[in-house]
Coordinates of C-alpha atoms and ligand atoms in Angstrom, one line a residue:
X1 CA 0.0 0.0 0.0
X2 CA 0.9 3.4 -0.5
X3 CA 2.9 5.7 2.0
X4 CA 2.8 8.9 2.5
X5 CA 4.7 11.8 4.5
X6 CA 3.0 11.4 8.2
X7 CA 3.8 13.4 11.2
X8 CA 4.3 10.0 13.0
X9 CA 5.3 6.4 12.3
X10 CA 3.3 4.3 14.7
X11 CA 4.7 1.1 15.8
X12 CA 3.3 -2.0 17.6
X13 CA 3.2 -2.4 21.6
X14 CA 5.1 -5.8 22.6
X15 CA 6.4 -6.3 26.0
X16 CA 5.9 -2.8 26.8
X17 CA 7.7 -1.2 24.4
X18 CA 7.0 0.2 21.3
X19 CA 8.4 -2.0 17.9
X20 CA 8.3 -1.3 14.2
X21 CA 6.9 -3.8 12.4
X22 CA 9.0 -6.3 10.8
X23 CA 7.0 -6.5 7.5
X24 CA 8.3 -2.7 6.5
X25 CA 4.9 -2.2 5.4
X26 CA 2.6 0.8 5.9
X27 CA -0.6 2.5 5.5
X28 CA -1.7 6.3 5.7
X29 CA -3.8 7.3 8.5
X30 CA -6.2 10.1 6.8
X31 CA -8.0 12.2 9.8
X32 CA -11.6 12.1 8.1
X33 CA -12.2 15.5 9.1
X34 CA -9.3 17.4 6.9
X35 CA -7.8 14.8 4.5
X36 CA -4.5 15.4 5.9
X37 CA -2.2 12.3 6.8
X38 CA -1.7 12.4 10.6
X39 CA 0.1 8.7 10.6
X40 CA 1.6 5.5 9.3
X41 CA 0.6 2.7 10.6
X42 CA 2.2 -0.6 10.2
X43 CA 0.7 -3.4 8.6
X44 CA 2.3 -6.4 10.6
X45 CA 2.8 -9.7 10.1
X46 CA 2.8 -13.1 11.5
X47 CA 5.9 -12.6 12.8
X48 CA 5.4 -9.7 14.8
X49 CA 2.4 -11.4 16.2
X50 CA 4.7 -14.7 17.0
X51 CA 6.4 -11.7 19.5
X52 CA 3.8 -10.6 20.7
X53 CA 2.0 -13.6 21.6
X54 CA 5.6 -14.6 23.2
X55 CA 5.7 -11.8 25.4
X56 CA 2.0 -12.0 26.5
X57 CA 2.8 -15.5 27.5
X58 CA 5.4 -14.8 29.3
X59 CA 4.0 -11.7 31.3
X60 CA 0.5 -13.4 31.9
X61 CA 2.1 -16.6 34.1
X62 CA 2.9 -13.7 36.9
X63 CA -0.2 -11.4 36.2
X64 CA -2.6 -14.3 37.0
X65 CA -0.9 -14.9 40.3
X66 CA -1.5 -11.5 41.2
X67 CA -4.9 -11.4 43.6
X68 CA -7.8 -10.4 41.3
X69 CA -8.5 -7.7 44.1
X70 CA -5.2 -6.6 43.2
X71 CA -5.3 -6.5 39.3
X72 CA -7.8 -4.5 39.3
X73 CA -6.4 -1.6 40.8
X74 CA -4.6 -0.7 37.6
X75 CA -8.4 0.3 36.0
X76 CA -9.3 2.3 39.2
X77 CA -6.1 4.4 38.4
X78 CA -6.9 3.9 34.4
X79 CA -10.3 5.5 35.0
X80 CA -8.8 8.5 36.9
X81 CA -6.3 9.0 34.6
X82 CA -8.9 8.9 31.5
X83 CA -11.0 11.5 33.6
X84 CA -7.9 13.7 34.0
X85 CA -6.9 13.6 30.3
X86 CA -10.5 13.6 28.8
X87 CA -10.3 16.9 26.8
X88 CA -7.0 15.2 25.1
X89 CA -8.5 11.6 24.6
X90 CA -11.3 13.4 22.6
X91 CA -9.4 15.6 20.8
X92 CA -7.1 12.4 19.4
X93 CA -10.3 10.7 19.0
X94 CA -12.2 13.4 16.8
X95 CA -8.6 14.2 14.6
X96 CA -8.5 10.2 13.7
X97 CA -12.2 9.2 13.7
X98 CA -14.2 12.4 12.7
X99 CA -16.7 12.7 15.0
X100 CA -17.7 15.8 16.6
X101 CA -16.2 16.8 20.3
X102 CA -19.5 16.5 21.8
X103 CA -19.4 12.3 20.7
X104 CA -15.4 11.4 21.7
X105 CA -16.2 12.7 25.0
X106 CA -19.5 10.5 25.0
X107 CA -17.6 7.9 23.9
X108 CA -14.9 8.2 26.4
X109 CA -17.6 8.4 29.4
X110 CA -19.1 4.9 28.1
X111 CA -15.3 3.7 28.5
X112 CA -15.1 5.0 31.5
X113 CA -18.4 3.0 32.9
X114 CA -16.7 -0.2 31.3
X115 CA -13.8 0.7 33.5
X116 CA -15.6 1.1 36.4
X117 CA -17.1 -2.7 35.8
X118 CA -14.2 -4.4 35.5
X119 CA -12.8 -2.5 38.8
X120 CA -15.5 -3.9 40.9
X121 CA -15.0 -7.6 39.7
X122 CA -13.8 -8.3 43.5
X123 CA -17.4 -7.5 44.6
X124 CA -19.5 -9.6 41.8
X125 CA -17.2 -12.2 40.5
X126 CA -17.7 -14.0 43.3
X127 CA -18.0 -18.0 42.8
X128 CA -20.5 -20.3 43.5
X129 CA -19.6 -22.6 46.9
X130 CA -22.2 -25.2 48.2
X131 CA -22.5 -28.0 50.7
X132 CA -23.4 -30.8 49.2
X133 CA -23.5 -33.6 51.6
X134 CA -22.8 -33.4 55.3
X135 CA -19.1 -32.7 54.9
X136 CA -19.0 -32.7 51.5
X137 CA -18.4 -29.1 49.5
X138 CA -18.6 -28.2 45.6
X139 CA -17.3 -25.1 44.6
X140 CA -16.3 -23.3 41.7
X141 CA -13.0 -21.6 40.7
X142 CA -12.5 -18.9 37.9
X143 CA -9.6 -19.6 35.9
X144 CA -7.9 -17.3 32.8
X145 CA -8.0 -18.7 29.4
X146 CA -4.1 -17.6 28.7
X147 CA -2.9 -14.6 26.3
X148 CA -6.5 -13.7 24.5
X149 CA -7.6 -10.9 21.1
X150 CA -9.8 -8.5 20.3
X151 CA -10.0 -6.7 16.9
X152 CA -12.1 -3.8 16.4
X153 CA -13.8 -1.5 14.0
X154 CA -13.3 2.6 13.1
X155 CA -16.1 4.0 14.5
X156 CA -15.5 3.4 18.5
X157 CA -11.7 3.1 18.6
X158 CA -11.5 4.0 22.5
X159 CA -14.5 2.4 23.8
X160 CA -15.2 -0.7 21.5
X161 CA -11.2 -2.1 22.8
X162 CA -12.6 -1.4 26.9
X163 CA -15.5 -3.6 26.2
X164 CA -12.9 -6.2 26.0
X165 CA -9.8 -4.6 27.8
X166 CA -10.4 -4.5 31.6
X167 CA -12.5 -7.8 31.8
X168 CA -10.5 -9.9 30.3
X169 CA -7.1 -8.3 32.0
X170 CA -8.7 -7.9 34.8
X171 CA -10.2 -11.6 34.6
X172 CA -6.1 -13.0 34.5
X173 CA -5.6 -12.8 31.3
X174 CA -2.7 -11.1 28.9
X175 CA -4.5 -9.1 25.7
X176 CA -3.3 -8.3 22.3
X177 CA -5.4 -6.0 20.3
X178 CA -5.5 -5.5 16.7
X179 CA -7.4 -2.2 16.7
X180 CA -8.4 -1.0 13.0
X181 CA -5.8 0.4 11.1
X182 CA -8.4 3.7 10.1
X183 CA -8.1 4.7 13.5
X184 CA -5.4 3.4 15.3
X185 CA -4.5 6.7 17.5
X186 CA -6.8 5.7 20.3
X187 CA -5.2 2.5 21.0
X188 CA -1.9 3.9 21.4
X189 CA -3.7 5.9 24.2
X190 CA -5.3 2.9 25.3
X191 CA -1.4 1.6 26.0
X192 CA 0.1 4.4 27.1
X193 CA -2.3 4.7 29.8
X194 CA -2.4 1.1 30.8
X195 CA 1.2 1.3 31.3
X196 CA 0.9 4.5 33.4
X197 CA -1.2 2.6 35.2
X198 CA 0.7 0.4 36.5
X199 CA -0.3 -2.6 33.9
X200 CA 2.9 -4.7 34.0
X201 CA 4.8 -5.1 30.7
X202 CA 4.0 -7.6 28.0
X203 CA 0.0 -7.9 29.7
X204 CA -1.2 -5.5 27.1
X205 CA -0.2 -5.6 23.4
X206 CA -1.0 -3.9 20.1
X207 CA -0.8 -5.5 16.8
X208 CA -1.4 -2.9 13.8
X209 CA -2.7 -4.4 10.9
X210 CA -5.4 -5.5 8.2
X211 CA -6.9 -8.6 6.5
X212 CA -3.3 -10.5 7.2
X213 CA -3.1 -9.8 10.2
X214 CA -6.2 -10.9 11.2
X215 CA -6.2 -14.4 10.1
X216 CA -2.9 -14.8 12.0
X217 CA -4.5 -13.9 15.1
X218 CA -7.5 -16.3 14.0
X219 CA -5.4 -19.3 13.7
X220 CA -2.3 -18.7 16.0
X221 CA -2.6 -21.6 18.6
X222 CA -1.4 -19.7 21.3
X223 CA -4.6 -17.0 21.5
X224 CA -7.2 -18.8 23.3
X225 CA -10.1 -16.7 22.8
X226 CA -11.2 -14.1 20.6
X227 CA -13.2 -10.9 20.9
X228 CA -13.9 -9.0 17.5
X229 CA -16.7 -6.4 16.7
X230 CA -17.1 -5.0 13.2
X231 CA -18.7 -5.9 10.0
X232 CA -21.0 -9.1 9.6
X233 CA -18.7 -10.1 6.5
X234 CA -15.8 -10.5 7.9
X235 CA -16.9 -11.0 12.1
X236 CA -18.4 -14.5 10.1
X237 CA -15.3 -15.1 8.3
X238 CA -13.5 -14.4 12.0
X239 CA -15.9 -16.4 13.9
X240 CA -15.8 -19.4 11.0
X241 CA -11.6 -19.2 10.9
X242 CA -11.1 -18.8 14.7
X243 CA -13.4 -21.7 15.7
X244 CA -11.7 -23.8 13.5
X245 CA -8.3 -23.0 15.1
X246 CA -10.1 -24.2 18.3
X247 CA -10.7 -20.8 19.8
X248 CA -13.2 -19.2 22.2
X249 CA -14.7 -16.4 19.6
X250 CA -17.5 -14.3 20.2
X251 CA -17.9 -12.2 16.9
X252 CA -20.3 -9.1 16.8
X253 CA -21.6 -8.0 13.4
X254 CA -23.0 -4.9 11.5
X255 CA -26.9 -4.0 11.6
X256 CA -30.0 -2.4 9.9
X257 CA -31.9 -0.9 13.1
X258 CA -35.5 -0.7 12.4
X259 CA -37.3 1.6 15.0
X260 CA -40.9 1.3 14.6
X261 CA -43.5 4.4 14.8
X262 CA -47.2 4.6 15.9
X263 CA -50.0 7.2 15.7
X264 CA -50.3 7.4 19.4
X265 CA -46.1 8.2 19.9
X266 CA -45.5 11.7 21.2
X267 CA -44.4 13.8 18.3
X268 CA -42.0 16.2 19.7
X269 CA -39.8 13.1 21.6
X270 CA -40.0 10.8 19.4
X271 CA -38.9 13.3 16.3
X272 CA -35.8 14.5 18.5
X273 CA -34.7 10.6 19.6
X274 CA -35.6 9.6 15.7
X275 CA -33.0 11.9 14.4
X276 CA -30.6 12.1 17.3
X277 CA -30.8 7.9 16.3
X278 CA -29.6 8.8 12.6
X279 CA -27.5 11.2 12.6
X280 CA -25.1 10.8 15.6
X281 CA -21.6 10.1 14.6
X282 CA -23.2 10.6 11.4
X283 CA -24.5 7.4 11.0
X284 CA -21.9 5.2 11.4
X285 CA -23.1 3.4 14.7
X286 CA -24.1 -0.3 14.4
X287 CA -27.1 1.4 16.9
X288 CA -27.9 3.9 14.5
X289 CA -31.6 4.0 13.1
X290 CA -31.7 3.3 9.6
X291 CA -35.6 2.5 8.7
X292 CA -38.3 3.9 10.3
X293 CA -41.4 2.0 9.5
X294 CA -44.6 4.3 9.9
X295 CA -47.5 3.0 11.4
X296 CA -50.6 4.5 9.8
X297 CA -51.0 7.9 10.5
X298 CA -47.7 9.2 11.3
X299 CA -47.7 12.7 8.8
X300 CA -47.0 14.7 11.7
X301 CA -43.8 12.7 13.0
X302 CA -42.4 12.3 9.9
X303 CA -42.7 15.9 8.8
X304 CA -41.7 17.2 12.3
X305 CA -38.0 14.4 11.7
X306 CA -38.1 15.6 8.3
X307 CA -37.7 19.4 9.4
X308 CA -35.0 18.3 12.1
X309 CA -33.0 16.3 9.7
X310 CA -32.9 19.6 7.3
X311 CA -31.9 22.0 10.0
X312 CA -28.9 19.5 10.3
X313 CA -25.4 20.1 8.2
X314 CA -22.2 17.8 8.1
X315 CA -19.1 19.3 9.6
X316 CA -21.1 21.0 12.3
X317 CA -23.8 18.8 13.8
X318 CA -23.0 16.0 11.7
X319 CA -19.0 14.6 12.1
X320 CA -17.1 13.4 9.2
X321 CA -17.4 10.1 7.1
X322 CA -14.4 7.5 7.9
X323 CA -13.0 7.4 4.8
X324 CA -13.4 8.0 1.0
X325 CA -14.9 4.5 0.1
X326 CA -17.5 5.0 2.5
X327 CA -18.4 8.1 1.5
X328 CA -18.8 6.6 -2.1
X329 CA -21.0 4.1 -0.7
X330 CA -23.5 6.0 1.0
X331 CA -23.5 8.2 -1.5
X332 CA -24.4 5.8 -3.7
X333 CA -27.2 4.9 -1.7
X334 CA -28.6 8.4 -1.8
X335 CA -27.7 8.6 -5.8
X336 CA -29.6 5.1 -6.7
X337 CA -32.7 5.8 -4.0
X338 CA -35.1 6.7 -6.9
X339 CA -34.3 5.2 -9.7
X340 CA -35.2 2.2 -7.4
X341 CA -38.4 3.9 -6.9
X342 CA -38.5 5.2 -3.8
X343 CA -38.5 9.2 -3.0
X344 CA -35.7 10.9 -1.8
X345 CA -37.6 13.8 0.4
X346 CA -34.2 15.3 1.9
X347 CA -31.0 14.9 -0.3
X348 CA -28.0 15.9 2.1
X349 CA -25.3 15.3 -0.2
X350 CA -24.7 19.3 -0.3
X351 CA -25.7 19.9 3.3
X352 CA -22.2 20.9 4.2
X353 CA -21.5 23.8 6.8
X354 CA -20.1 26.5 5.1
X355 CA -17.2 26.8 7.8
X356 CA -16.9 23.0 7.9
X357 CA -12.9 22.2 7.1
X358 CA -11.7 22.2 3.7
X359 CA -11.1 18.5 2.9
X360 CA -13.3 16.9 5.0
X361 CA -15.8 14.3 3.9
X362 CA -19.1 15.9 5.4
X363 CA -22.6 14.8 4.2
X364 CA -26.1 16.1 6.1
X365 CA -28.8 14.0 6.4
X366 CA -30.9 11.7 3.7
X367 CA -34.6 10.8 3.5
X368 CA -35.2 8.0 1.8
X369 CA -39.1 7.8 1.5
X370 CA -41.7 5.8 0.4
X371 CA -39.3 2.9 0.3
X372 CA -40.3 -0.9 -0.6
X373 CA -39.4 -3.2 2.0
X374 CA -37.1 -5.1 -1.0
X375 CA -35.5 -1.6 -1.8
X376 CA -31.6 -1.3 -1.4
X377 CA -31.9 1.0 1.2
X378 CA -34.1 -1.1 3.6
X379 CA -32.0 -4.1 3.5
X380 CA -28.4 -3.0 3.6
X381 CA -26.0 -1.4 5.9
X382 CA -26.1 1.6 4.5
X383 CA -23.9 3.6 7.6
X384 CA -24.4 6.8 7.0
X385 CA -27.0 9.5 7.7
X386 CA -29.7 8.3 5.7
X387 CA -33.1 7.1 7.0
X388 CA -35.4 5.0 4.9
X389 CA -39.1 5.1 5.4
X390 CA -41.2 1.7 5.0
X391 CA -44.6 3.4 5.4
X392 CA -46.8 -0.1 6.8
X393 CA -50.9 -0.3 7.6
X394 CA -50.4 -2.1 10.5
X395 CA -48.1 -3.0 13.6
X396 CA -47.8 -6.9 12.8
X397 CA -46.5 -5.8 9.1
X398 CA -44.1 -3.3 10.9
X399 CA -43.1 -6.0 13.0
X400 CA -43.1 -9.1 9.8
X401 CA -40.7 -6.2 8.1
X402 CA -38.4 -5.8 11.1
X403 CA -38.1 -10.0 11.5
X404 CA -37.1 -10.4 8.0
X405 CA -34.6 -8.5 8.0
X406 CA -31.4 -10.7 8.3
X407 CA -29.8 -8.5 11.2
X408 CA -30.5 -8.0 14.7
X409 CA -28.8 -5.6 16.4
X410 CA -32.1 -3.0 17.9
X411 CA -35.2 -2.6 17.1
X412 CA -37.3 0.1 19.2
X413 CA -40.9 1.3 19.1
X414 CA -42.5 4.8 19.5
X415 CA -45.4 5.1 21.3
X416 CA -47.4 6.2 24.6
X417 CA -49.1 2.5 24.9
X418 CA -47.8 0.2 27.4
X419 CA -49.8 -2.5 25.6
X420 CA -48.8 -1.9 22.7
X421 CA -44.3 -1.3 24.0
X422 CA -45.5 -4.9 25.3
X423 CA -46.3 -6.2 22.2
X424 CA -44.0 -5.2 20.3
X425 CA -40.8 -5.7 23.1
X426 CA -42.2 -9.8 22.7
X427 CA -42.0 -10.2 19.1
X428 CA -39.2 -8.2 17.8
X429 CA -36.3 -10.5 16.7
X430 CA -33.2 -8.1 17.7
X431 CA -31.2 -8.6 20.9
X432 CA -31.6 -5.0 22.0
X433 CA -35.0 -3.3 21.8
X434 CA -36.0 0.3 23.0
X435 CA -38.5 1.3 24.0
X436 CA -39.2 5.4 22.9
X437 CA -35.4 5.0 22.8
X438 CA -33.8 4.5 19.1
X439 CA -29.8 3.5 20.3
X440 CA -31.1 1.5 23.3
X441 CA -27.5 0.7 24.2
X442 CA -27.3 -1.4 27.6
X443 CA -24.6 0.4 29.9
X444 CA -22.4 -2.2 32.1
X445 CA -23.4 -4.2 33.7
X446 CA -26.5 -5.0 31.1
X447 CA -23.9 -7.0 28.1
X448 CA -23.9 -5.2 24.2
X449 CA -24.9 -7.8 21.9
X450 CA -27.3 -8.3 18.9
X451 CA -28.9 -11.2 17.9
X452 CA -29.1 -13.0 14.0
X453 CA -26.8 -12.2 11.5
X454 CA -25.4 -9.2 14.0
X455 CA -23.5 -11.6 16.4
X456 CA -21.9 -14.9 16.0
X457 CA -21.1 -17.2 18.6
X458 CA -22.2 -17.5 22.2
X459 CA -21.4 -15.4 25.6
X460 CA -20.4 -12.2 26.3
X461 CA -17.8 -10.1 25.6
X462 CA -18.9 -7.4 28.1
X463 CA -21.1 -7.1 31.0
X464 CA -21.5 -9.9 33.7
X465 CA -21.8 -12.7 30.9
X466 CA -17.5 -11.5 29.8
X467 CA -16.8 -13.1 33.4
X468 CA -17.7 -16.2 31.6
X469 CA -16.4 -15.6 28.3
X470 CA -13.0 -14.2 28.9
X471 CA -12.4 -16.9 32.1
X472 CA -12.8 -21.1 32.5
X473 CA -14.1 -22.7 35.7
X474 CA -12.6 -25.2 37.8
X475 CA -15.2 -27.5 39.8
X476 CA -13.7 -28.5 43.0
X477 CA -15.2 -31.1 45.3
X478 CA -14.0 -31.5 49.2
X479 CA -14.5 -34.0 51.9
X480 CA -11.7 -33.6 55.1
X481 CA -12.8 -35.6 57.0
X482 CA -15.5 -38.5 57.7
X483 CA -18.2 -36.4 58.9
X484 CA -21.1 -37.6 60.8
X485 CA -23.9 -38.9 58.4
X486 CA -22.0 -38.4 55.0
X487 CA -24.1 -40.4 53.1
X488 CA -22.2 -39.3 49.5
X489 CA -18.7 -39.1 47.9
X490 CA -17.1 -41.8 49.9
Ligands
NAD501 P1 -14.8 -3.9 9.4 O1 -15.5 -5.2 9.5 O2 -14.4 -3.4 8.1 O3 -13.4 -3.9 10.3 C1 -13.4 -4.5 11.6 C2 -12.0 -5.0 11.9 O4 -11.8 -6.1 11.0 C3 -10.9 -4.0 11.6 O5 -9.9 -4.2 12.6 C4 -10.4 -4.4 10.3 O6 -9.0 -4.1 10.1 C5 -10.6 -5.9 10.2 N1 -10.9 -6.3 8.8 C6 -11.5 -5.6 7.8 N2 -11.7 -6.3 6.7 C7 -11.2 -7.5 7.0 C8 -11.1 -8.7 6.2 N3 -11.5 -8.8 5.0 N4 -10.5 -9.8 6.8 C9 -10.1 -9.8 8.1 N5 -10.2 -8.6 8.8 C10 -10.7 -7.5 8.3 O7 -15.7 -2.9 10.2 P2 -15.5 -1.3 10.3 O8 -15.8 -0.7 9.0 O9 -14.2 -1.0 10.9 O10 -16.7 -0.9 11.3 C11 -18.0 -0.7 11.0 C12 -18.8 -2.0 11.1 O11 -18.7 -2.5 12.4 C13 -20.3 -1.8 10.8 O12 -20.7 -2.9 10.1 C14 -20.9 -1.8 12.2 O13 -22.2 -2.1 12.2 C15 -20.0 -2.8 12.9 N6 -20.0 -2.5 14.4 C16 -20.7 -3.5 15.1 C17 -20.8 -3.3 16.5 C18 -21.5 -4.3 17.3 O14 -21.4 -4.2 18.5 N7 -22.3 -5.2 16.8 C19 -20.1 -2.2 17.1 C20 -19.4 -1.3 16.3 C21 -19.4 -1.5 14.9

């Protein structure tokens, strides 16, 4: 790949210090928000994995000695140091990423709440102990799984990596994360503050890379499990290749969130959460709304979102798009919407802020209306600003519309009826559902995770189900002595 003049070279994090890449290979890291190149980052190969793996292995036997009461004090001092430096963690975050201040430091406070789980481990990992028989004790044991992965997508480059980070540290484990090579800033932060810390040397590792290094860390025996989050394409080709190396992989896809609306939802709130839903981080949330199937008579709504969305510009509301092929895509979205006959009631492809920075990639927001339920734009990942509008007669073809859709990330209703939330909350098919909420994100200790073609394999990688995931239990059964009427276990 190409390389171009960069302010920095990047390099890999093994065994606590930073190491060029041994493949010579590079890629430019363009901030999304100015075109200019603001890094190189390596593109590494097996071989630097092979090292990295080496010195995870050998840091991990002395980690998981270490009390667990005691391993977690590294993320109580990680989470004050992310408070102190917040304003600087965004700033790196918006230059690499593109989205608005206002978002990175959202994004950092979610971090910061996955931080704060994994500190308090001591109190709620707490094992499972019973008697029984007179004498006679079961209980079980929590055990790391060795030097484990996560690889993660552009659009939450400090928070996606603490999903996985603290639990599975915190858990016992040594970590090697491959974060994406679009926006790789974040986890150099991620490092540098694990190390300040006090995260011994060679626990944490990063492996820069793409497509080849990903299918090393898929089938290198000596990564026991696997965390990845991205798109469903390749989190099934991860999930697919790490299973067969005999790994532990839990593999979370893309999505097409469908948030239904009914007559008897309040206008005003529902039209502010509707668009807030679309166009935060500019569509490129796997969270995001991206059809909004109108029940009946929902005029009013729709005009009210419609009026939102048009007040809305890229480069000042609306951050900037990752990259030049996804800005191609979803413009091509917008471009093909009515010659595949449906109407396009707000074009935002020129919806730029006049002050917004010269050689940005900005778009404002997209109707797509009147849309078939077979129309491009209802059934792909589209992420970007757009909604698509699926006008329906009735809530059980809303809801037959929602279920077919391959995905499952969210799903979420609009409405003032608790009947009718009920209804709806039963028979959606999407492992998170709001409820007048459109990104109904579950904070710690509630676990992320979508259902369908959204998510393959089984567990956790966050919340209280990551204990399980990122750990193995040991089932121990005692008897000291021959206690009065033991009747069991001889
Ligand atoms: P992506 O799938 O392109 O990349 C994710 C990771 O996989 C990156 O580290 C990337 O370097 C690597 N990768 C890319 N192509 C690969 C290939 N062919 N083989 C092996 N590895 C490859 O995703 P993205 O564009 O970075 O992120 C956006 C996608 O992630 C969207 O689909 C979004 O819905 C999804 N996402 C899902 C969740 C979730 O929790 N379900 C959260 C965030 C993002």
């Amino acid at each position: 790949m190409e390389t171009m003049t960069a302010e920095r070279l990047l390099s890999n994090v093994i065994g606590g210090e930073e190491r060029g890449s041994a493949s010579g290979s590079t890629m430019p890291v363009i901030a999304p928000a100015t075109g200019e190149v603001i890094a190189d980052v390596p593109l590494s190969n097996s071989g630097d994995l092979d090292e990295a793996v080496q010195a995870a292995q050998t840091a991990q036997s002395d980690w998981t000695h270490m009390p667990l009461k005691d391993r977690v004090q590294v993320f109580y001092r990680m989470k004050t140091l992310v408070e102190e430096e917040k304003d600087h963690l965004a700033e790196v975050l918006t230059r690499e990423n593109g989205k608005t201040l206002a978002e990175s430091a959202g994004e950092i406070a979610r971090a910061v709440e996955c931080l704060e789980f994994a500190a308090s481990l001591p109190q709620t990992a707490v094992g499972d102990i019973l008697e029984v028989s007179r004498g006679v004790e079961c209980k079980t044991t929590r055990h790391p799984l060795g030097v484990v992965a996560g690889i993660t997508p552009f659009n939450f480059p400090f928070m996606v990596p603490l999903w996985m980070i603290p639990m599975a540290i915190a858990l016992g484990n040594a970590f090697i994360l491959k974060p994406s090579p679009l926006t790789p800033l974040s986890a150099m932060e991620i490092a540098r503050l694990l190390k300040q810390a006090g995260l011994p040397d060679g626990v944490f590792s990063i492996v820069h890379g793409d497509k080849t290094i990903v299918e090393a860390i898929c089938d290198h025996t000596g990564i026991s499990a696997l965390g990845f989050v991205g798109s469903t394409h390749v989190a099934k080709l991860v999930f697919e290749r790490g299973v067969q190396a005999g790994k532990r992989v839990r593999a979370l896809g893309g999505a097409k969130n469908h948030l239904v609306v009914v007559p008897d939802a309040d206008p005003e709130m529902t039209a502010t959460n509707v668009v807030a839903s679309v166009t935060g981080c500019a569509g490129q949330r796997c969270m995001a709304a991206s059809v909004l199937l109108a029940v009946g008579d929902t005029e009013h709504i729709i005009g009210r979102i419609r009026e939102k969305m048009a007040a809305m510009k890229g480069g000042r509301e609306l951050g900037a798009i990752i990259s030049e092929q996804a800005y191609d895509r979803i413009m091509g979205y917008i471009e093909r919407a009515e010659a595949n006959g449906a109407t396009l009631t707000l074009d935002g492809r020129e919806a730029v802020a006049e002050d917004a920075p010269e050689g940005g990639r900005f778009l404002g927001p997209s109707i797509i209306d009147h849309a078939t339920p077979d129309h491009e734009a209802s059934c792909e990942e589209i992420f970007g600003p757009t909604l698509t509008i699926i006008r329906c007669e009735t809530l059980d073809e809303a809801l037959a519309i929602e279920n077919a859709n391959p995905y499952g990330n969210a799903a979420a209703i609009y409405t003032s009826s608790g009947a009718t939330a009920e209804y709806f909350v039963d028979r959606a098919d999407a492992g998170m559902i709001g409820v007048n909420i459109g990104v109904p994100v579950p904070r710690e200790p509630f676990a992320f995770g979508g259902w369908n073609d959204s998510s393959f394999g089984d567990g956790d990688i966050t919340g209280p189900g990551a204990i399980d995931f990122w750990t193995k239990t040991k089932k121990i059964t005692t008897k000291w002595s021959d206690q009065h009427r033991s009747n069991w276990m001889s």
